[in-house]
């Protein structure tokens, strides 16, 4: 008996949209089985994991709103970076170094409180955000340049620059940028007042969440309505056709890297201006890499990235809830993310291919 | 929507029963930076939590969040526990300091305790242990046991806590052998078995025959065991990794402190403070002295007893720094403030302190 993948003559549009939904459903079912094997009541565990953070929607109790705020905060950097990467990947341009661009953005923007701790005005906030984007773009420009000039694989160059950026940050906070009052610990001065992101009312939702939504909407609009979006699509799907239409491949490389770099940098500076509150060796739990999953889970669509970011953020929050409420190891959250990605890829494969069982045949 | 409502009501009902049973229990919670199974730093904190459970039995319920990264997730993790109605929350890593202060401001009724930090508030206490006391005794043992008169020291970051340990070890060694030599390698990590092992090999190659470390993995212990050399363990008892190599291990014993603090929070006597317990309070414990002759063992045991009684002060008297200047006065220990901002070496250490 032999299993064979065979290309489907026609790809179902409905299934393309449904595939992530099916993948999530399969993840939930697998999750229930895992919980049962762990000796936990599966329904209760699933409730704690996937629904408890969302319970405000049916209880309407203001006290239950907090997990939703946290969900948005956790999803914001993922959505911001994921949307930028979606555009890249759609154009067949592979920026894997968003984590480094995030770090570069945090460094350049974070220079303001380090060098001008007294400067407090709305302009400080704007300058930091802009510098964050510039930092991300600057680091992203390197792989774009090498790609266009020497045709070097942008996958490798962008990935390797992640480590460069992280080590520069590490050196800065241990050395020249260290807080003189910080007892020699590796951290800069805390960011205060206008050096931190303003929050919405008395909630913990900050400006970064709003910027993430705007970024996703703007990119979705660009991809759907603007000529640039069409150009990138064509170059990604049919490079030769793109060339005949007069679209510049190297222009697209520059555009995609600078755009996704700017968004990653913005995500980085937003994180250090909100949840972290200063520069330190660890500023991101791998948002730049998780955003790659987000981009694919969101079907390389910026709006999809927004939804996918929320779904992934839910697995993080649910993991914490499960630890506290049920005493389940934190590894479960990682297992869920892995299972989810596995089912997504499996469903996608089965959209384009069908499984044929060839009995007694040779390949 | 209706279906969700039904499901959630049933489940919430089920949950409420469990919480009702637990309602009269006091809830104590921990936030860990590593996994509870790391065999070192977090593992020791979790042993302390288990001791609270054992000691106070039915009266307490404990919860923890493990592997919480220092960074964007710290504040949410701490607030999560606060919302779960934890009544006292221990945050066990330096990097949780600002997050702890922020959450504590929002939940003034909950008590917070932050390990190894320096920021307090009305409901935030800090705690640490005087690990340097154990290191003084280790220095003495090293000077007695070394044939080459030289030890190797693998260190993480040049923060006062670590510098204090190096100086205390050296002062202990110098009290036995004034010409004792110490080689130091900075690996810039708390936990990196590969780098720690490399550093261990280099130090042994440079003529040290005893290793000690302020990093968390047992890598150096294993190298010493392989090469037939001696070593000191760190954080937890590492005898399993070096049955023929380990002289003793400087272990963190948080249990007594955790029990005391949870009890204080339960009976309402809890007050914010800056606790810095040592051997006398049982916070720092040297694991059994092994692989050494009886006279060295007797000396080590006497030193432990003297440190406990206060007769021996690791940083007592006039101390000469590396640059030749002096600090301290006869018969008195350096103040805690001086210790906690220590950024100099004592005379005799052959290394430049990274600034």
XYZ file of C-alpha atoms in Angstrom, chain A residues 43-44 47 51 57-58 63 66-67 70 74 174 178 181-185 187 271 274-276 278 280 282-283 285 287 317 320-321 323-325 329-331, chain B residues 1 4-5 8 11 15 35 63-67 70-73 75-77 79-81 83-84 94 97-98 102 106 118 157-160 188 340 343 355:
76
model
C -14.315 20.139 28.820
C -13.309 22.140 31.849
C -13.062 26.082 28.826
C -13.061 30.466 26.593
C -18.639 38.529 25.793
C -21.352 36.605 27.607
C -14.270 42.755 35.810
C -9.042 42.479 31.736
C -8.163 39.269 29.847
C -4.306 41.543 27.693
C -0.277 40.455 23.353
C 25.397 46.077 29.826
C 23.371 51.049 31.492
C 21.362 53.984 39.333
C 20.578 50.407 38.327
C 23.022 48.591 40.643
C 25.050 47.358 37.645
C 22.088 45.387 36.333
C 19.051 47.778 31.893
C 6.806 47.033 23.347
C 4.628 49.882 27.123
C 4.959 46.389 28.558
C 8.725 46.451 29.173
C 12.993 50.223 29.427
C 17.007 45.294 28.687
C 15.209 40.424 26.692
C 12.542 42.646 25.143
C 9.632 36.486 23.553
C 7.412 37.983 18.431
C -3.097 33.545 27.767
C -1.226 30.818 31.783
C -4.810 30.285 32.860
C -1.262 26.669 34.780
C -2.989 28.656 37.484
C -6.377 26.983 37.448
C 2.763 22.743 32.763
C 3.507 25.831 30.704
C 4.787 23.546 27.961
C -24.669 32.642 21.922
C -22.118 29.262 24.801
C -24.110 30.621 27.675
C -20.238 28.347 30.300
C -18.664 24.874 33.538
C -15.574 25.779 38.841
C 10.972 25.818 34.636
C -0.174 28.344 42.796
C 2.672 29.183 40.472
C 3.482 30.329 36.960
C 6.746 28.919 35.612
C 9.004 29.971 32.751
C 11.648 38.815 32.101
C 10.146 41.252 29.641
C 6.735 41.914 28.131
C 5.027 38.950 29.826
C 3.529 42.197 34.349
C 0.627 40.235 32.888
C 1.706 37.043 34.645
C -1.427 40.546 37.517
C -2.966 37.242 36.448
C -2.116 35.794 39.857
C -6.708 38.548 39.799
C -6.826 34.912 40.867
C 15.447 40.359 39.565
C 11.144 44.220 39.825
C 9.366 47.018 37.965
C 3.425 48.320 38.995
C -2.992 48.413 41.420
C 15.956 46.877 45.682
C 27.422 39.187 35.350
C 29.357 41.882 37.229
C 26.450 42.810 39.531
C 27.145 43.472 43.239
C 27.809 36.508 30.603
C 24.861 46.001 47.800
C 31.940 47.297 42.419
C 32.574 48.158 34.500
